[in-house]
Amino acid sequence: MSKILIIEDEETIADLEKDYLELSDFEVEICNTGDKGLKMALENDVDLIILDLMLPGMDGFEVCRQIREAKNVPILMVSARKDDIDKIRGLGLGADDYMTKPFSPSELVARVKAHLARYERLVGMNAKPQNDIVEIRGIRIDKTARRVYVNGVEKNFTTKEFDLLTFLAENPNHVFTKDELFREIWDMDSIGDIATVTVHIKKIREKIEEDNSNPKYIETIWGVGYRFRV
Ligand code: CA
């Protein structure tokens, strides 16, 4: 259930707003002064704030400014004067919406719902876990999606090619012997040998290097093995 904080000193207005919001299944708290409202907003988990402008204790401008310094919660400001709305806009206090009194309670509920939905979408986007990415000089390996992009262009890799490239890229400047790479990437009982490594390196180079005879990324260390250059 979403929690709405109403900061409003006119009791009849606050009660009316509360009744309508509760009918729409919101949990509502009222504070009747600016300073109490600010304290409540900062110390509690609130999903949206309806903030009156003319308040005892601290005015809505200051309350809005201080909440915004600490939180991204949607703030819907209300005022009896159209001029005030222009002033709120002009000050760039970070309020999400403005309403002039008197407004219909159903209009208020509609706006509250719209802002909550928008805010939840934003929060949801930010909360999405980030993909695990390895990025080196134009090569972008998305380990989560198992995709490789070379200068922004996606290239297709087989499972082992992907594993081998990722392993090398995650251990840059480290020289690995073919034997080490084979043991690292292939199962112990895999059929194959170090020649498999050579074949896979060749395939990977065809996809990531501009010039296979002069590789920029996977370097051959003669007589030893390979290393990923940074
Ligand atoms: Ca007032």
Coordinates of C-alpha atoms and ligand atoms in Angstrom, one line a residue:
M1 CA 0.0 0.0 0.0
S2 CA 1.4 3.4 -1.0
K3 CA 1.9 5.9 1.8
I4 CA 0.9 9.5 1.2
L5 CA 1.9 12.4 3.4
I6 CA -0.3 15.5 3.4
I7 CA 1.3 18.6 4.7
E8 CA -1.6 21.0 5.1
D9 CA -2.7 23.4 7.8
E10 CA -6.3 23.7 6.8
E11 CA -8.0 20.8 8.5
T12 CA -11.1 20.6 6.3
I13 CA -8.9 20.4 3.1
A14 CA -6.5 17.9 4.7
D15 CA -9.4 15.7 5.8
L16 CA -11.1 15.8 2.4
E17 CA -7.9 14.8 0.7
K18 CA -7.3 12.1 3.2
D19 CA -10.8 10.7 2.7
Y20 CA -10.6 10.5 -1.0
L21 CA -7.1 9.0 -1.0
E22 CA -8.1 6.4 1.6
L23 CA -11.1 5.4 -0.7
S24 CA -8.4 4.7 -3.3
D25 CA -6.6 2.4 -0.9
F26 CA -3.8 4.8 0.1
E27 CA -2.4 5.0 3.5
V28 CA -2.5 8.7 4.5
E29 CA -0.8 10.7 7.2
I30 CA -1.4 14.4 7.8
C31 CA 1.0 17.0 9.2
N32 CA -0.4 20.5 9.9
T33 CA 2.8 22.5 10.0
G34 CA 5.8 22.8 7.7
D35 CA 8.4 21.8 10.2
K36 CA 6.5 18.7 11.4
G37 CA 5.8 17.7 7.8
L38 CA 9.5 18.0 6.8
K39 CA 10.5 15.9 9.8
M40 CA 7.9 13.3 8.9
A41 CA 9.0 13.2 5.3
L42 CA 12.7 12.9 6.1
E43 CA 12.3 10.3 8.8
N44 CA 9.7 8.0 7.3
D45 CA 9.3 6.0 4.2
V46 CA 6.7 8.0 2.2
D47 CA 5.7 7.3 -1.4
L48 CA 4.3 10.7 -2.3
I49 CA 3.9 14.1 -0.6
I50 CA 1.1 16.6 -1.1
L51 CA 2.5 19.9 0.1
D52 CA 0.6 23.1 0.8
L53 CA 2.5 26.3 0.2
M54 CA 1.4 28.6 3.0
L55 CA 2.1 26.7 6.2
P56 CA 2.9 27.6 9.8
G57 CA 6.4 26.7 11.0
M58 CA 8.1 26.6 7.7
D59 CA 6.6 27.4 4.3
G60 CA 6.1 25.0 1.5
F61 CA 9.0 26.4 -0.6
E62 CA 11.5 25.6 2.1
V63 CA 9.9 22.2 3.0
C64 CA 10.1 21.2 -0.7
R65 CA 13.7 22.4 -1.1
Q66 CA 14.8 20.4 2.0
I67 CA 13.0 17.2 1.1
R68 CA 14.4 17.4 -2.4
E69 CA 17.9 17.6 -1.0
A70 CA 17.5 14.3 0.6
K71 CA 14.9 12.3 -1.4
N72 CA 13.5 11.8 -4.9
V73 CA 9.9 11.1 -3.6
P74 CA 7.3 12.8 -5.8
I75 CA 6.1 16.1 -4.4
L76 CA 2.7 17.6 -5.5
M77 CA 2.5 21.2 -4.4
V78 CA -0.8 23.0 -3.8
S79 CA -1.6 26.6 -3.4
A80 CA -4.6 28.9 -3.3
R81 CA -2.9 31.4 -5.6
K82 CA -2.1 31.0 -9.2
D83 CA 0.9 33.3 -8.8
D84 CA 2.4 31.0 -6.3
I85 CA 2.4 28.2 -8.8
D86 CA 4.4 30.4 -11.2
K87 CA 6.8 31.1 -8.4
I88 CA 7.3 27.4 -7.5
R89 CA 8.1 26.8 -11.2
G90 CA 10.4 29.7 -11.3
L91 CA 12.3 28.7 -8.3
G92 CA 13.0 25.2 -9.7
L93 CA 12.5 23.5 -6.3
G94 CA 12.0 20.1 -7.8
A95 CA 8.3 19.7 -7.2
D96 CA 6.8 17.2 -9.6
D97 CA 3.4 18.8 -10.0
Y98 CA 1.3 21.8 -8.9
M99 CA -2.4 22.3 -8.3
T100 CA -4.3 25.4 -7.5
K101 CA -7.0 25.3 -4.8
P102 CA -9.8 24.6 -5.0
F103 CA -9.4 21.3 -7.0
S104 CA -11.6 18.4 -7.2
P105 CA -10.6 15.4 -5.0
S106 CA -10.9 13.1 -7.9
E107 CA -8.4 15.2 -9.9
L108 CA -6.0 15.0 -6.9
V109 CA -6.4 11.2 -6.7
A110 CA -5.8 10.9 -10.5
R111 CA -2.6 13.0 -10.3
V112 CA -1.4 11.1 -7.2
K113 CA -1.8 7.8 -9.1
A114 CA -0.1 9.1 -12.2
H115 CA 3.0 10.3 -10.2
L116 CA 3.2 7.1 -8.2
A117 CA 3.1 5.0 -11.3
R118 CA 5.8 7.2 -13.0
Y119 CA 8.0 7.1 -9.9
E120 CA 7.7 3.3 -9.5
R121 CA 8.8 2.9 -13.1
L122 CA 11.8 5.1 -12.5
V123 CA 12.8 3.3 -9.3
G124 CA 12.2 -0.1 -11.1
M125 CA 14.6 0.9 -13.8
N126 CA 17.3 1.9 -11.4
A127 CA 16.8 -1.2 -9.3
K128 CA 17.4 -3.5 -12.2
P129 CA 20.6 -5.4 -11.6
Q130 CA 23.4 -4.2 -13.9
N131 CA 24.9 -6.6 -16.3
D132 CA 28.4 -7.7 -15.6
I133 CA 30.5 -6.0 -18.3
V134 CA 34.1 -6.2 -19.3
E135 CA 35.3 -3.4 -21.5
I136 CA 38.7 -2.9 -23.1
R137 CA 39.5 -0.6 -25.9
G138 CA 36.4 -0.9 -28.1
I139 CA 35.6 -4.5 -27.0
R140 CA 32.6 -4.8 -24.8
I141 CA 31.9 -8.2 -23.2
D142 CA 28.5 -8.5 -21.6
K143 CA 29.0 -11.5 -19.3
T144 CA 25.4 -11.6 -18.1
A145 CA 23.9 -11.7 -21.6
R146 CA 27.0 -13.5 -23.1
R147 CA 27.3 -11.0 -25.9
V148 CA 30.3 -9.4 -27.4
Y149 CA 30.4 -6.0 -29.2
V150 CA 33.4 -4.8 -31.2
N151 CA 33.2 -1.0 -31.7
G152 CA 29.5 -1.2 -31.0
V153 CA 28.9 -4.1 -33.5
E154 CA 27.7 -7.4 -32.0
K155 CA 29.7 -10.4 -33.0
N156 CA 28.7 -14.0 -32.6
F157 CA 30.8 -16.2 -30.5
T158 CA 30.5 -19.9 -29.7
T159 CA 30.4 -20.9 -26.0
K160 CA 34.1 -21.7 -25.8
E161 CA 35.2 -18.8 -27.9
F162 CA 33.3 -16.5 -25.5
D163 CA 34.7 -18.2 -22.4
L164 CA 38.3 -18.0 -23.8
L165 CA 38.0 -14.3 -24.8
T166 CA 36.4 -13.4 -21.5
F167 CA 39.1 -15.2 -19.5
L168 CA 41.9 -13.5 -21.4
A169 CA 40.2 -10.0 -21.2
E170 CA 39.6 -10.4 -17.5
N171 CA 43.3 -11.2 -17.0
P172 CA 45.0 -8.6 -19.2
N173 CA 48.7 -8.5 -19.6
H174 CA 49.0 -12.0 -18.2
V175 CA 50.7 -14.5 -20.4
F176 CA 49.0 -17.9 -20.4
T177 CA 50.4 -21.0 -22.0
K178 CA 48.1 -22.9 -24.4
D179 CA 48.1 -25.7 -21.8
E180 CA 46.9 -23.4 -19.1
L181 CA 44.2 -22.0 -21.3
F182 CA 43.0 -25.4 -22.3
R183 CA 42.7 -26.5 -18.7
E184 CA 41.0 -23.3 -17.8
I185 CA 38.3 -23.3 -20.5
W186 CA 37.8 -27.0 -21.4
D187 CA 36.7 -29.7 -19.1
M188 CA 39.3 -32.2 -18.0
D189 CA 37.7 -34.9 -20.0
S190 CA 37.2 -32.8 -23.1
I191 CA 38.4 -34.3 -26.4
G192 CA 41.0 -32.0 -27.7
D193 CA 44.4 -30.6 -26.9
I194 CA 46.3 -27.4 -27.1
A195 CA 45.7 -27.2 -30.8
T196 CA 42.1 -26.6 -29.9
V197 CA 43.3 -23.4 -28.2
T198 CA 45.1 -22.2 -31.3
V199 CA 42.1 -22.8 -33.4
H200 CA 39.8 -20.9 -31.1
I201 CA 42.3 -18.0 -30.8
K202 CA 42.3 -17.8 -34.6
K203 CA 38.5 -17.7 -34.7
I204 CA 38.3 -15.0 -32.0
R205 CA 40.9 -12.9 -33.8
E206 CA 38.8 -13.0 -36.9
K207 CA 36.0 -11.4 -35.0
I208 CA 37.8 -8.8 -32.9
E209 CA 41.0 -7.9 -34.8
E210 CA 41.2 -5.5 -37.7
D211 CA 44.4 -7.2 -38.9
N212 CA 45.0 -10.8 -37.9
S213 CA 48.6 -10.7 -38.8
N214 CA 49.1 -7.7 -36.4
P215 CA 46.7 -8.3 -33.5
K216 CA 45.9 -5.4 -31.2
Y217 CA 44.2 -7.4 -28.6
I218 CA 45.3 -11.0 -28.3
E219 CA 49.0 -11.1 -28.7
T220 CA 51.0 -14.3 -29.4
I221 CA 54.1 -14.7 -27.2
W222 CA 56.2 -17.0 -29.2
G223 CA 57.1 -20.2 -27.5
V224 CA 54.9 -19.4 -24.5
G225 CA 51.3 -18.6 -25.3
Y226 CA 49.0 -15.7 -25.5
R227 CA 48.1 -12.5 -23.6
F228 CA 45.4 -9.9 -23.9
R229 CA 46.9 -6.5 -24.2
V230 CA 45.5 -3.4 -22.6
Ligands
CA1 CA -2.1 26.7 4.0

